[in-house]
XYZ file of C-alpha atoms in Angstrom:
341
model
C -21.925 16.832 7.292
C -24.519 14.950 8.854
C -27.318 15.254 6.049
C -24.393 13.786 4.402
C -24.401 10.676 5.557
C -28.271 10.192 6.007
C -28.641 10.952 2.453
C -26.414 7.525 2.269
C -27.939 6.317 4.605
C -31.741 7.041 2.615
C -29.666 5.757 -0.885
C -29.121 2.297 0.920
C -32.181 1.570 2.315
C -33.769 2.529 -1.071
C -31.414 0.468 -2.600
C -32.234 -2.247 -0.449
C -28.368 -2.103 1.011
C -29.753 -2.724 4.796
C -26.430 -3.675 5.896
C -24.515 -0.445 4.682
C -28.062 1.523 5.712
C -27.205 -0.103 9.320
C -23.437 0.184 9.811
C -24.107 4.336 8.781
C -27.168 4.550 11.259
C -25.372 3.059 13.993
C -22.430 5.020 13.912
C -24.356 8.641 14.410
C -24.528 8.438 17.803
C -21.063 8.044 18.003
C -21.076 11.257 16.367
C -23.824 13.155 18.379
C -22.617 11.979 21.416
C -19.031 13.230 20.662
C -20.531 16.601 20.197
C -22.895 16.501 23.051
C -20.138 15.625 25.318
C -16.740 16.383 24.260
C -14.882 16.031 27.351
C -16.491 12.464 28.241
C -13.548 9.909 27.352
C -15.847 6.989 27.626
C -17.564 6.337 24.081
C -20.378 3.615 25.904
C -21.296 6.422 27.924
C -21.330 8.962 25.563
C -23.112 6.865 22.999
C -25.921 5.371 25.662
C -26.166 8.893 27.117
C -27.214 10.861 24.047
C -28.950 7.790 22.488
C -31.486 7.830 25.635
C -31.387 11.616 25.870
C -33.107 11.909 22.251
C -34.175 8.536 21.952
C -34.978 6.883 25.251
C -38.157 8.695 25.567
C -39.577 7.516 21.804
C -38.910 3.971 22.507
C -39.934 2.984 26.128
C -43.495 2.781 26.984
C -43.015 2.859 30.908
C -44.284 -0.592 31.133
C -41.388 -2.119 32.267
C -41.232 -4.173 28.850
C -37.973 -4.814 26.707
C -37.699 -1.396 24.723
C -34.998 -0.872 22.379
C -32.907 1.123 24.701
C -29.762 2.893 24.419
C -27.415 0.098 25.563
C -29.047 -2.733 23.410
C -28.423 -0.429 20.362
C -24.729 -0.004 21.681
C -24.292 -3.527 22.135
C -25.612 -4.161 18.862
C -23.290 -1.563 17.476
C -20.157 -3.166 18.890
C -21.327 -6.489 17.504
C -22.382 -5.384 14.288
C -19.287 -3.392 13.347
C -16.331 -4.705 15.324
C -17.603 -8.383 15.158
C -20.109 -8.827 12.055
C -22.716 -9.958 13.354
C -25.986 -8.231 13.915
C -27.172 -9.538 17.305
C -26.310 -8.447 20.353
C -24.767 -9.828 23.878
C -27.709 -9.672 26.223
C -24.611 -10.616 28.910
C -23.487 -7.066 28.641
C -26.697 -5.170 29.304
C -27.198 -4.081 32.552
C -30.672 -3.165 32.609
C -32.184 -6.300 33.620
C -35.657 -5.619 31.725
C -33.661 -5.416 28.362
C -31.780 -8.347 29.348
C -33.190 -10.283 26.148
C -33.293 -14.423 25.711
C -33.746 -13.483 21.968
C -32.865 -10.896 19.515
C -33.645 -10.705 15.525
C -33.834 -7.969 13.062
C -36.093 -7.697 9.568
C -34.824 -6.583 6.353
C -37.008 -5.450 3.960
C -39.660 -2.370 2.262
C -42.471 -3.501 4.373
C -43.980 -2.286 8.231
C -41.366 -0.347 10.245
C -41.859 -2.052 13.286
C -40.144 -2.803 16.863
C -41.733 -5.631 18.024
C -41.097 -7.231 21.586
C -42.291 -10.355 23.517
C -42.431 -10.574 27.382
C -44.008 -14.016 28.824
C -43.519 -14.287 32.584
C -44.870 -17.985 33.737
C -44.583 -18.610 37.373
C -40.609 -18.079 37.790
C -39.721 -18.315 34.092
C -39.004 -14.750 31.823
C -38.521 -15.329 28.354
C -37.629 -11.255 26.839
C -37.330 -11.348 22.875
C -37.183 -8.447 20.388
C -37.900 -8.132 16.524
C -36.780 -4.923 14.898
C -36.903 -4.126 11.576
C -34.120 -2.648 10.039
C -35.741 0.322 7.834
C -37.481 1.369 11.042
C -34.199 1.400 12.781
C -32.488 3.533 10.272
C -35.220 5.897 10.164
C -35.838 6.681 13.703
C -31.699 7.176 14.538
C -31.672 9.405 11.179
C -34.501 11.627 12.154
C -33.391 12.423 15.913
C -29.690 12.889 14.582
C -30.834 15.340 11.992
C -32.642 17.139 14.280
C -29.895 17.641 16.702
C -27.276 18.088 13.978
C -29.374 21.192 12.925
C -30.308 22.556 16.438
C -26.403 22.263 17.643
C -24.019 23.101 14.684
C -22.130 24.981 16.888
C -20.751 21.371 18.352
C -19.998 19.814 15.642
C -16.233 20.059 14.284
C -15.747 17.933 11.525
C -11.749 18.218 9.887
C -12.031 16.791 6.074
C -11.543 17.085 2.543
C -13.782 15.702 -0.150
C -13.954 16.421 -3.753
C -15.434 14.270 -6.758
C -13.447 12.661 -9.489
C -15.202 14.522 -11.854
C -14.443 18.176 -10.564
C -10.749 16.983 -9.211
C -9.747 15.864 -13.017
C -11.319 18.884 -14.526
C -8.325 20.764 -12.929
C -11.169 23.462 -10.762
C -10.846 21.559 -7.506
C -7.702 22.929 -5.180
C -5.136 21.703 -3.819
C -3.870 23.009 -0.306
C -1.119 25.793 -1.021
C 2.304 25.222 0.214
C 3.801 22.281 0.608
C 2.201 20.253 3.240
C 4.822 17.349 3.835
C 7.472 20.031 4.793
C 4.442 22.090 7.134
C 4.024 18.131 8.815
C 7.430 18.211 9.159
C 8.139 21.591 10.775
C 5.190 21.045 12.937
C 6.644 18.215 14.503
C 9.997 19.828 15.097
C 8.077 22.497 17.016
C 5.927 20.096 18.932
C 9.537 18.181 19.964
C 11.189 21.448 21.088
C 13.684 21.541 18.155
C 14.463 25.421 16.682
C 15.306 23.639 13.162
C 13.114 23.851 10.556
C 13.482 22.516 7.064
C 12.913 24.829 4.471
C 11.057 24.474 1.432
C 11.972 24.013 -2.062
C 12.643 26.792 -3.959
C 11.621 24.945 -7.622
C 8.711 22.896 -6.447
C 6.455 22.114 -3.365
C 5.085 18.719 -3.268
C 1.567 20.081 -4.211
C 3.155 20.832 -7.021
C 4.646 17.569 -7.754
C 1.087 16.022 -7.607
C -0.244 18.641 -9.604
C 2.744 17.637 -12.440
C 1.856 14.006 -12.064
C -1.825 14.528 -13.231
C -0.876 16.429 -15.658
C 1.269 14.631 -17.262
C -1.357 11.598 -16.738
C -4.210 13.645 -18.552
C -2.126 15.210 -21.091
C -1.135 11.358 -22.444
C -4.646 9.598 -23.817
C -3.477 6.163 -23.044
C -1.901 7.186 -19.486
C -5.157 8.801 -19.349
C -7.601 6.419 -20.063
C -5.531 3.487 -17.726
C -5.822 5.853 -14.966
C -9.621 6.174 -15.652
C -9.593 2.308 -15.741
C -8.154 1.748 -12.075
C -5.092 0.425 -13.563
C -1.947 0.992 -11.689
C 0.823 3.643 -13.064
C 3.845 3.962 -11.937
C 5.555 7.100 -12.773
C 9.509 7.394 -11.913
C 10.936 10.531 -9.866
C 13.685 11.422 -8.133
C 12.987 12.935 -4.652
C 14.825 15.952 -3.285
C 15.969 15.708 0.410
C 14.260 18.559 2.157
C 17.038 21.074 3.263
C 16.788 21.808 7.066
C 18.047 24.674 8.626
C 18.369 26.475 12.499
C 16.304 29.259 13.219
C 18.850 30.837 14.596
C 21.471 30.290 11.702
C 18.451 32.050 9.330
C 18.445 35.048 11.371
C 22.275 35.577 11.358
C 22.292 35.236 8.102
C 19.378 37.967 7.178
C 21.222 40.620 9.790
C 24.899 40.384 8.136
C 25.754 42.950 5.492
C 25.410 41.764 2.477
C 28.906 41.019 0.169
C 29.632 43.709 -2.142
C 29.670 42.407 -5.574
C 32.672 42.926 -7.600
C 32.400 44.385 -10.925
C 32.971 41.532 -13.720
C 34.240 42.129 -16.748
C 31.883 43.326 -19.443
C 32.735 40.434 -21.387
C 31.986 37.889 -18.880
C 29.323 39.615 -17.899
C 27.451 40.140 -21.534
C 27.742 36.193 -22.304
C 24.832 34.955 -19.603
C 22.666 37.243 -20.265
C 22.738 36.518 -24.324
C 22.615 32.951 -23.539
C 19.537 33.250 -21.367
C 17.976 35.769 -23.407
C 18.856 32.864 -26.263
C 16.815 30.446 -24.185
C 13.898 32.158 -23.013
C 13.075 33.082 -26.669
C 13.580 29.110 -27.824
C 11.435 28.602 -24.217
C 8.597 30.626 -25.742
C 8.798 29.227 -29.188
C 8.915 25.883 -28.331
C 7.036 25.052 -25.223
C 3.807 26.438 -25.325
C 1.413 23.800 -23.402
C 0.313 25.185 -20.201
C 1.796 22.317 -18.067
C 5.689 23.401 -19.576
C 5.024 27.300 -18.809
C 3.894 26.121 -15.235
C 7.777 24.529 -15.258
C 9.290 27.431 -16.987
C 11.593 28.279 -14.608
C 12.610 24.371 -13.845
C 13.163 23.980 -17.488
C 15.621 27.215 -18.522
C 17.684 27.171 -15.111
C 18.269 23.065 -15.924
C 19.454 24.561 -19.499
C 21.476 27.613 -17.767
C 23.263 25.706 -14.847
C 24.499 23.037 -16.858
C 27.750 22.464 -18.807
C 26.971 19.061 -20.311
C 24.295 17.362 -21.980
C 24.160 14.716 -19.349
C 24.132 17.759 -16.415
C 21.053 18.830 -18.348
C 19.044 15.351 -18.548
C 19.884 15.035 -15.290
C 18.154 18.127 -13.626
C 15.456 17.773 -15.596
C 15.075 13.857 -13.969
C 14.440 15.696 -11.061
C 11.515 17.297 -11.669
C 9.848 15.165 -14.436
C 9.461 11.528 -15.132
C 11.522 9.864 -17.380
C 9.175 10.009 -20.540
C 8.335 13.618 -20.308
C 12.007 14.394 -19.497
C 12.705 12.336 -22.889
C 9.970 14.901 -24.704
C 11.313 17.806 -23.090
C 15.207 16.807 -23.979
C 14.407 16.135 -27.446
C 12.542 19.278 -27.879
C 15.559 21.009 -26.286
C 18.288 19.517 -28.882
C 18.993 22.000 -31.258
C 19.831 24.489 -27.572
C 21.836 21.577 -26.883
C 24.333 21.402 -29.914
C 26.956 23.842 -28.416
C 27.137 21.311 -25.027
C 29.747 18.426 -24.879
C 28.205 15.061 -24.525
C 26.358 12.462 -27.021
């Protein structure tokens, strides 16, 4: 992850984007030092710790001159990116050599260069300190590369990152399950609680997301205003997760089962004509890949409802309102033998 960002960090500088090149540099020995000592709470001393460690020794000449130590890069760290402004505090350095009267940095493709300026005249000290900005960069990128690759083992990084390009061409993937209801359950557990909600039998929320952008992509103007940065808005009803005790789950897995009582054959031919009815008209009529991924959704919305309106209805709940109004009209001729307009 690190040659990550000081490939960025190379970009900007060639770019001449000193100030992004800067903020980048400055915050890798945040991340060294979190590796190098992970059960050190204070980030100064982390930071000013690993910064002299594998820095300290480049920079100071034993001289007893301003060198561009570990707690003036700190301080210009904290300045930089919590204040905006690239100087730094000289109040808050405790080394009283690098305690500098004046501080500047040099932005440009020209000589890498630390430069520093110690006049002592009878009781007067004047400390100042030009750095160049390139130079910076470079030297905080090398020495964090170098101890990125000789301690892997200490790094932990926890992300995700995938490019528009390979997300939209339907190849990157999406965590399995359904992660809201994992959060959830998680936090139940961490409280103490033995309830757990349970997830949805027709869809996760994965697969909610995954509907979305198809629907987006399969729509050209959708499509191309989602390309665009424009905002859509797409309409949905949520389901309530269900949540359940443990315990109550386990009961209800060790009871007997009900025996089933024999229906008559006549009651009992009728469903299974009707859904053999649908599932052909399914496979006739709804042959895009994004329908057969709702198969199911779309022939128990059909099966489980007595009205027209009970059937535009379930499908609201898994589609937004255009597609349902594709997916109803499609559906009409099923439809006829149902009471409602």
């Amino acid at each position: 992850m690190v040659e990550i960002y000081v490939n960025d960090i190379e970009n900007a500088l060639k770019n001449k984007s000193y100030f992004s090149a800067l903020a980048m540099s400055l915050a890798l020995p945040d991340i060294c030092g979190a590796a190098e000592y992970p059960n050190e709470t204070s980030t100064a001393k982390r930071y000013i710790e690993w910064y002299n460690k594998y820095l300290g020794e480049y920079m100071s000449d034993d001289s007893g001159n301003p060198y561009l130590s570990g707690e003036i890069v700190y301080n210009l760290r904290n300045t930089f990116l919590h204040a905006g402004s690239p100087n730094i505090d000289s109040n808050k350095i405790k080394d009283e050599a690098n305690q500098l009267d004046g501080f500047g940095l040099i932005l440009g493709d020209g000589t890498e260069m630390c430069m520093t300026l110690f006049i002592k005249f009878s009781i007067v000290k004047l400390r100042a300190m030009i750095v160049d900005v390139t130079y910076l960069c470079k030297i905080i990128c090398d020495r964090s590369l170098w101890y990125y690759k000789n301690n892997t083992n200490k790094f932990h990084f926890d992300f995700s990152i995938d490019t528009q390009d390979h997300f939209y061409s339907g190849e990157g993937k999406l965590p399995s399950g359904d992660p809201i209801i994992e959060a959830l359950n998680q936090k139940l557990e961490q409280s103490g609680d033995t309830r757990r909600f349970q997830e949805s039998q027709d869809h996760t929320t994965v697969d909610v997301i995954t509907g979305d952008f198809n629907y987006i992509f399969s729509n050209e103007e959708l499509k191309q205003k989602f390309l665009n940065g424009e905002k859509i808005k797409l309409v949905r009803t949520m389901h309530t997760p269900v949540i359940t005790s443990n315990t109550e789950s386990t009961v209800k897995k060790e009871s007997a089962p009900k025996k089933k009582t024999a229906s008559p054959s006549k009651k009992k031919t009728k469903p299974d004509k009707r859904e053999a009815q649908v599932r052909s008209f399914f496979g006739q009529h709804f042959k895009e890949k994004k329908y057969k991924q709702k198969k199911e959704i779309i022939i128990q919305a059909i099966l489980k409802s007595k009205t027209k309106q009970q059937v535009n209805n379930a499908l609201m709940k898994s589609f937004a309102s255009e597609e349902t109004g594709v997916i109803y009209k499609r559906l009409s001729p099923l439809l006829a033998s149902l009471p409602g307009i």
